[in-house]
Structures are given as C-alpha cells and as structure tokens.
Amino acid sequence: MTTPITVQYTINAPADKVWKALTDKNEMKSWYFDIQDFVLKTGEEFNFYEPGGAGKYHHHGKIVEIIPGERLKHTWSYPDFSELKTIVTWELLPVNGSTLVKLTHDDIENFKDLGEGFSRENFTKGWNTILGQSLKEYLEK
C-alpha cells in the first residue's frame, strides 16, 4: 500500500454551502465537471469526460459512502484504460465559519502503468488546482 495523495484547503464558506457545491450536479459543472448522471446516493454510478478534448479520458465513479455534510467517498477509474479503480474521499470540517476541505486519493499506484497523464504528480497538481483554485474561487466569489 502506498501513501495516498492528500490535498486540503480552507474555504471561506460554511460547510453546508461547500457540501452543496460538492454534491449538486448543477453546481459541480460551475467549478468541477459536468456530471449529468450524478445522483447523491450510495451505490449510484456516474460518468464524465474532461472538457476540451474529443471525448478523452472517460471517468467513471461509484459512490461508496455518504455522511451528509461531512464525507463523500467514491471510486475513480478510467474504464477505457484499465479495470483497476482508486478511491477519492472528500471530507469537510467546519472551522470558525469557514470549511477545511480535505481530499484523499487512495490506491493511485493502480494507475502507475497507464502513462504520465496518470502519474501521482499529475493527480496532485490536478487536485490542487481543483480545490485550491476552482472550488475556492467558486465559493468565495
């Protein structure tokens, strides 16, 4: 087992507002991805593609745990490249009117043979951009 990728940022917004941004598909498309088949229910599966490409990098996920307002855990995989999956966990902790958002990406070594686009460094950079820029700017505007 390898060390997971962990990224965390304090967002100047209450936890309920952050939770809605993480779990409402209409809000997600404003800062994250357009996940049209996302339903906040354990066992539900969802699919999306990164914007800008001609259908490159099909992402697939399955929700495995929900603690409303606190934690969302789902699988993260690329079915066009590998049958292996990783786990992404979003955790929220209220801190004096703001929210500490912690993202943990486990089992990232499952993608080690898929090329540079799937490297630990690439995922770390991507998650830092998503949390530290996209989500933060969306909620603090």
PDB file of C-alpha atoms in Angstrom:
ATOM      1  CA  MET A   1       0.000   0.000   0.000  1.00  0.00           C
ATOM      2  CA  THR A   2       1.363   3.375  -0.953  1.00  0.00           C
ATOM      3  CA  THR A   3       0.872   6.789   0.522  1.00  0.00           C
ATOM      4  CA  PRO A   4      -2.357   8.417  -0.661  1.00  0.00           C
ATOM      5  CA  ILE A   5      -2.486  11.831  -2.263  1.00  0.00           C
ATOM      6  CA  THR A   6      -3.856  14.288   0.291  1.00  0.00           C
ATOM      7  CA  VAL A   7      -4.821  17.843  -0.589  1.00  0.00           C
ATOM      8  CA  GLN A   8      -6.544  20.261   1.759  1.00  0.00           C
ATOM      9  CA  TYR A   9      -7.634  23.879   1.656  1.00  0.00           C
ATOM     10  CA  THR A  10      -9.637  26.142   3.909  1.00  0.00           C
ATOM     11  CA  ILE A  11     -12.572  27.611   2.012  1.00  0.00           C
ATOM     12  CA  ASN A  12     -14.127  30.825   3.299  1.00  0.00           C
ATOM     13  CA  ALA A  13     -17.668  29.424   3.184  1.00  0.00           C
ATOM     14  CA  PRO A  14     -19.867  27.431   5.587  1.00  0.00           C
ATOM     15  CA  ALA A  15     -19.793  23.630   5.356  1.00  0.00           C
ATOM     16  CA  ASP A  16     -23.373  23.374   4.065  1.00  0.00           C
ATOM     17  CA  LYS A  17     -22.511  25.611   1.103  1.00  0.00           C
ATOM     18  CA  VAL A  18     -19.361  23.579   0.380  1.00  0.00           C
ATOM     19  CA  TRP A  19     -21.324  20.311   0.641  1.00  0.00           C
ATOM     20  CA  LYS A  20     -23.874  21.591  -1.873  1.00  0.00           C
ATOM     21  CA  ALA A  21     -21.081  22.553  -4.289  1.00  0.00           C
ATOM     22  CA  LEU A  22     -19.625  19.026  -3.971  1.00  0.00           C
ATOM     23  CA  THR A  23     -22.899  17.144  -4.350  1.00  0.00           C
ATOM     24  CA  ASP A  24     -25.262  19.189  -6.543  1.00  0.00           C
ATOM     25  CA  LYS A  25     -24.621  18.372 -10.211  1.00  0.00           C
ATOM     26  CA  ASN A  26     -25.808  21.832 -11.271  1.00  0.00           C
ATOM     27  CA  GLU A  27     -23.227  23.472  -9.004  1.00  0.00           C
ATOM     28  CA  MET A  28     -20.488  20.966  -9.882  1.00  0.00           C
ATOM     29  CA  LYS A  29     -20.491  21.985 -13.534  1.00  0.00           C
ATOM     30  CA  SER A  30     -19.616  25.554 -12.493  1.00  0.00           C
ATOM     31  CA  TRP A  31     -16.312  24.590 -10.840  1.00  0.00           C
ATOM     32  CA  TYR A  32     -15.618  20.866 -11.347  1.00  0.00           C
ATOM     33  CA  PHE A  33     -17.001  18.702 -14.143  1.00  0.00           C
ATOM     34  CA  ASP A  34     -20.377  18.405 -15.859  1.00  0.00           C
ATOM     35  CA  ILE A  35     -21.523  15.079 -14.400  1.00  0.00           C
ATOM     36  CA  GLN A  36     -25.023  14.764 -15.804  1.00  0.00           C
ATOM     37  CA  ASP A  37     -25.790  11.345 -14.315  1.00  0.00           C
ATOM     38  CA  PHE A  38     -24.591  12.191 -10.772  1.00  0.00           C
ATOM     39  CA  VAL A  39     -27.081  11.182  -8.068  1.00  0.00           C
ATOM     40  CA  LEU A  40     -26.115  11.540  -4.391  1.00  0.00           C
ATOM     41  CA  LYS A  41     -26.952   8.015  -3.281  1.00  0.00           C
ATOM     42  CA  THR A  42     -24.730   5.162  -2.138  1.00  0.00           C
ATOM     43  CA  GLY A  43     -24.250   2.655  -4.945  1.00  0.00           C
ATOM     44  CA  GLU A  44     -25.033   5.116  -7.733  1.00  0.00           C
ATOM     45  CA  GLU A  45     -22.570   5.287 -10.618  1.00  0.00           C
ATOM     46  CA  PHE A  46     -21.570   8.325 -12.656  1.00  0.00           C
ATOM     47  CA  ASN A  47     -19.557   9.103 -15.782  1.00  0.00           C
ATOM     48  CA  PHE A  48     -17.928  12.172 -17.273  1.00  0.00           C
ATOM     49  CA  TYR A  49     -15.248  13.363 -19.663  1.00  0.00           C
ATOM     50  CA  GLU A  50     -12.715  16.118 -19.129  1.00  0.00           C
ATOM     51  CA  PRO A  51     -13.726  19.221 -21.058  1.00  0.00           C
ATOM     52  CA  GLY A  52     -11.766  20.399 -24.045  1.00  0.00           C
ATOM     53  CA  GLY A  53     -10.926  17.041 -25.546  1.00  0.00           C
ATOM     54  CA  ALA A  54     -12.755  14.988 -28.124  1.00  0.00           C
ATOM     55  CA  GLY A  55     -14.084  12.516 -25.572  1.00  0.00           C
ATOM     56  CA  LYS A  56     -10.727  11.812 -23.974  1.00  0.00           C
ATOM     57  CA  TYR A  57     -10.369  10.314 -20.514  1.00  0.00           C
ATOM     58  CA  HIS A  58     -13.703   8.762 -19.713  1.00  0.00           C
ATOM     59  CA  HIS A  59     -14.009   8.919 -15.908  1.00  0.00           C
ATOM     60  CA  HIS A  60     -16.228   6.501 -14.025  1.00  0.00           C
ATOM     61  CA  GLY A  61     -17.159   6.560 -10.358  1.00  0.00           C
ATOM     62  CA  LYS A  62     -19.399   4.761  -7.916  1.00  0.00           C
ATOM     63  CA  ILE A  63     -20.477   6.309  -4.634  1.00  0.00           C
ATOM     64  CA  VAL A  64     -19.440   4.054  -1.755  1.00  0.00           C
ATOM     65  CA  GLU A  65     -20.087   6.238   1.317  1.00  0.00           C
ATOM     66  CA  ILE A  66     -22.048   9.347   2.206  1.00  0.00           C
ATOM     67  CA  ILE A  67     -22.093  11.107   5.565  1.00  0.00           C
ATOM     68  CA  PRO A  68     -24.249  14.143   4.743  1.00  0.00           C
ATOM     69  CA  GLY A  69     -22.382  17.400   5.210  1.00  0.00           C
ATOM     70  CA  GLU A  70     -19.182  15.609   6.228  1.00  0.00           C
ATOM     71  CA  ARG A  71     -17.893  12.973   3.809  1.00  0.00           C
ATOM     72  CA  LEU A  72     -18.335  11.724   0.264  1.00  0.00           C
ATOM     73  CA  LYS A  73     -16.353   8.690  -0.885  1.00  0.00           C
ATOM     74  CA  HIS A  74     -16.407   7.277  -4.408  1.00  0.00           C
ATOM     75  CA  THR A  75     -14.388   5.157  -6.763  1.00  0.00           C
ATOM     76  CA  TRP A  76     -12.418   6.841  -9.557  1.00  0.00           C
ATOM     77  CA  SER A  77     -11.476   4.909 -12.669  1.00  0.00           C
ATOM     78  CA  TYR A  78     -10.736   5.138 -16.380  1.00  0.00           C
ATOM     79  CA  PRO A  79     -12.533   2.151 -17.940  1.00  0.00           C
ATOM     80  CA  ASP A  80     -11.061   2.800 -21.399  1.00  0.00           C
ATOM     81  CA  PHE A  81      -7.544   2.294 -19.996  1.00  0.00           C
ATOM     82  CA  SER A  82      -7.792  -0.086 -17.032  1.00  0.00           C
ATOM     83  CA  GLU A  83     -10.160  -2.195 -14.957  1.00  0.00           C
ATOM     84  CA  LEU A  84      -8.415  -1.001 -11.788  1.00  0.00           C
ATOM     85  CA  LYS A  85     -10.033   1.580  -9.524  1.00  0.00           C
ATOM     86  CA  THR A  86      -8.903   4.167  -6.999  1.00  0.00           C
ATOM     87  CA  ILE A  87     -10.839   5.790  -4.141  1.00  0.00           C
ATOM     88  CA  VAL A  88     -11.464   9.519  -3.709  1.00  0.00           C
ATOM     89  CA  THR A  89     -12.697  10.814  -0.342  1.00  0.00           C
ATOM     90  CA  TRP A  90     -13.910  14.376   0.230  1.00  0.00           C
ATOM     91  CA  GLU A  91     -14.102  15.408   3.905  1.00  0.00           C
ATOM     92  CA  LEU A  92     -15.458  18.665   5.332  1.00  0.00           C
ATOM     93  CA  LEU A  93     -14.599  20.130   8.728  1.00  0.00           C
ATOM     94  CA  PRO A  94     -16.205  23.407   9.845  1.00  0.00           C
ATOM     95  CA  VAL A  95     -13.636  25.864  11.238  1.00  0.00           C
ATOM     96  CA  ASN A  96     -14.852  29.245  12.575  1.00  0.00           C
ATOM     97  CA  GLY A  97     -17.356  29.900   9.785  1.00  0.00           C
ATOM     98  CA  SER A  98     -15.035  28.505   7.117  1.00  0.00           C
ATOM     99  CA  THR A  99     -14.592  24.904   5.996  1.00  0.00           C
ATOM    100  CA  LEU A 100     -11.475  22.763   5.800  1.00  0.00           C
ATOM    101  CA  VAL A 101     -11.877  20.611   2.688  1.00  0.00           C
ATOM    102  CA  LYS A 102      -9.648  17.551   2.635  1.00  0.00           C
ATOM    103  CA  LEU A 103      -9.388  15.311  -0.411  1.00  0.00           C
ATOM    104  CA  THR A 104      -7.673  11.940  -0.186  1.00  0.00           C
ATOM    105  CA  HIS A 105      -6.987   9.888  -3.317  1.00  0.00           C
ATOM    106  CA  ASP A 106      -6.119   6.296  -2.353  1.00  0.00           C
ATOM    107  CA  ASP A 107      -4.690   3.438  -4.428  1.00  0.00           C
ATOM    108  CA  ILE A 108      -3.199   5.809  -7.006  1.00  0.00           C
ATOM    109  CA  GLU A 109      -0.497   3.203  -7.695  1.00  0.00           C
ATOM    110  CA  ASN A 110      -3.197   1.272  -9.602  1.00  0.00           C
ATOM    111  CA  PHE A 111      -2.657   3.751 -12.459  1.00  0.00           C
ATOM    112  CA  LYS A 112       1.168   3.648 -12.467  1.00  0.00           C
ATOM    113  CA  ASP A 113       1.397   1.751 -15.758  1.00  0.00           C
ATOM    114  CA  LEU A 114      -1.035   3.978 -17.682  1.00  0.00           C
ATOM    115  CA  GLY A 115       1.430   6.727 -18.589  1.00  0.00           C
ATOM    116  CA  GLU A 116       2.455  10.189 -17.444  1.00  0.00           C
ATOM    117  CA  GLY A 117      -1.096  11.576 -17.587  1.00  0.00           C
ATOM    118  CA  PHE A 118      -1.960   9.211 -14.737  1.00  0.00           C
ATOM    119  CA  SER A 119       1.095   9.879 -12.543  1.00  0.00           C
ATOM    120  CA  ARG A 120       0.989  10.781  -8.862  1.00  0.00           C
ATOM    121  CA  GLU A 121       2.462  14.179  -9.733  1.00  0.00           C
ATOM    122  CA  ASN A 122      -0.211  14.861 -12.352  1.00  0.00           C
ATOM    123  CA  PHE A 123      -3.037  13.918  -9.970  1.00  0.00           C
ATOM    124  CA  THR A 124      -1.527  16.004  -7.156  1.00  0.00           C
ATOM    125  CA  LYS A 125      -1.301  19.024  -9.438  1.00  0.00           C
ATOM    126  CA  GLY A 126      -4.840  18.465 -10.708  1.00  0.00           C
ATOM    127  CA  TRP A 127      -6.403  18.131  -7.259  1.00  0.00           C
ATOM    128  CA  ASN A 128      -4.554  21.236  -6.040  1.00  0.00           C
ATOM    129  CA  THR A 129      -5.956  23.181  -8.984  1.00  0.00           C
ATOM    130  CA  ILE A 130      -9.472  21.820  -8.455  1.00  0.00           C
ATOM    131  CA  LEU A 131      -9.574  22.547  -4.708  1.00  0.00           C
ATOM    132  CA  GLY A 132      -7.202  25.484  -4.363  1.00  0.00           C
ATOM    133  CA  GLN A 133      -8.430  27.417  -7.380  1.00  0.00           C
ATOM    134  CA  SER A 134     -11.679  26.157  -8.913  1.00  0.00           C
ATOM    135  CA  LEU A 135     -13.644  25.277  -5.754  1.00  0.00           C
ATOM    136  CA  LYS A 136     -12.147  28.051  -3.640  1.00  0.00           C
ATOM    137  CA  GLU A 137     -12.816  30.753  -6.241  1.00  0.00           C
ATOM    138  CA  TYR A 138     -16.327  29.443  -6.936  1.00  0.00           C
ATOM    139  CA  LEU A 139     -17.358  29.501  -3.265  1.00  0.00           C
ATOM    140  CA  GLU A 140     -15.540  32.677  -2.233  1.00  0.00           C
ATOM    141  CA  LYS A 141     -16.772  34.881  -5.089  1.00  0.00           C
TER     142      LYS A 141
END
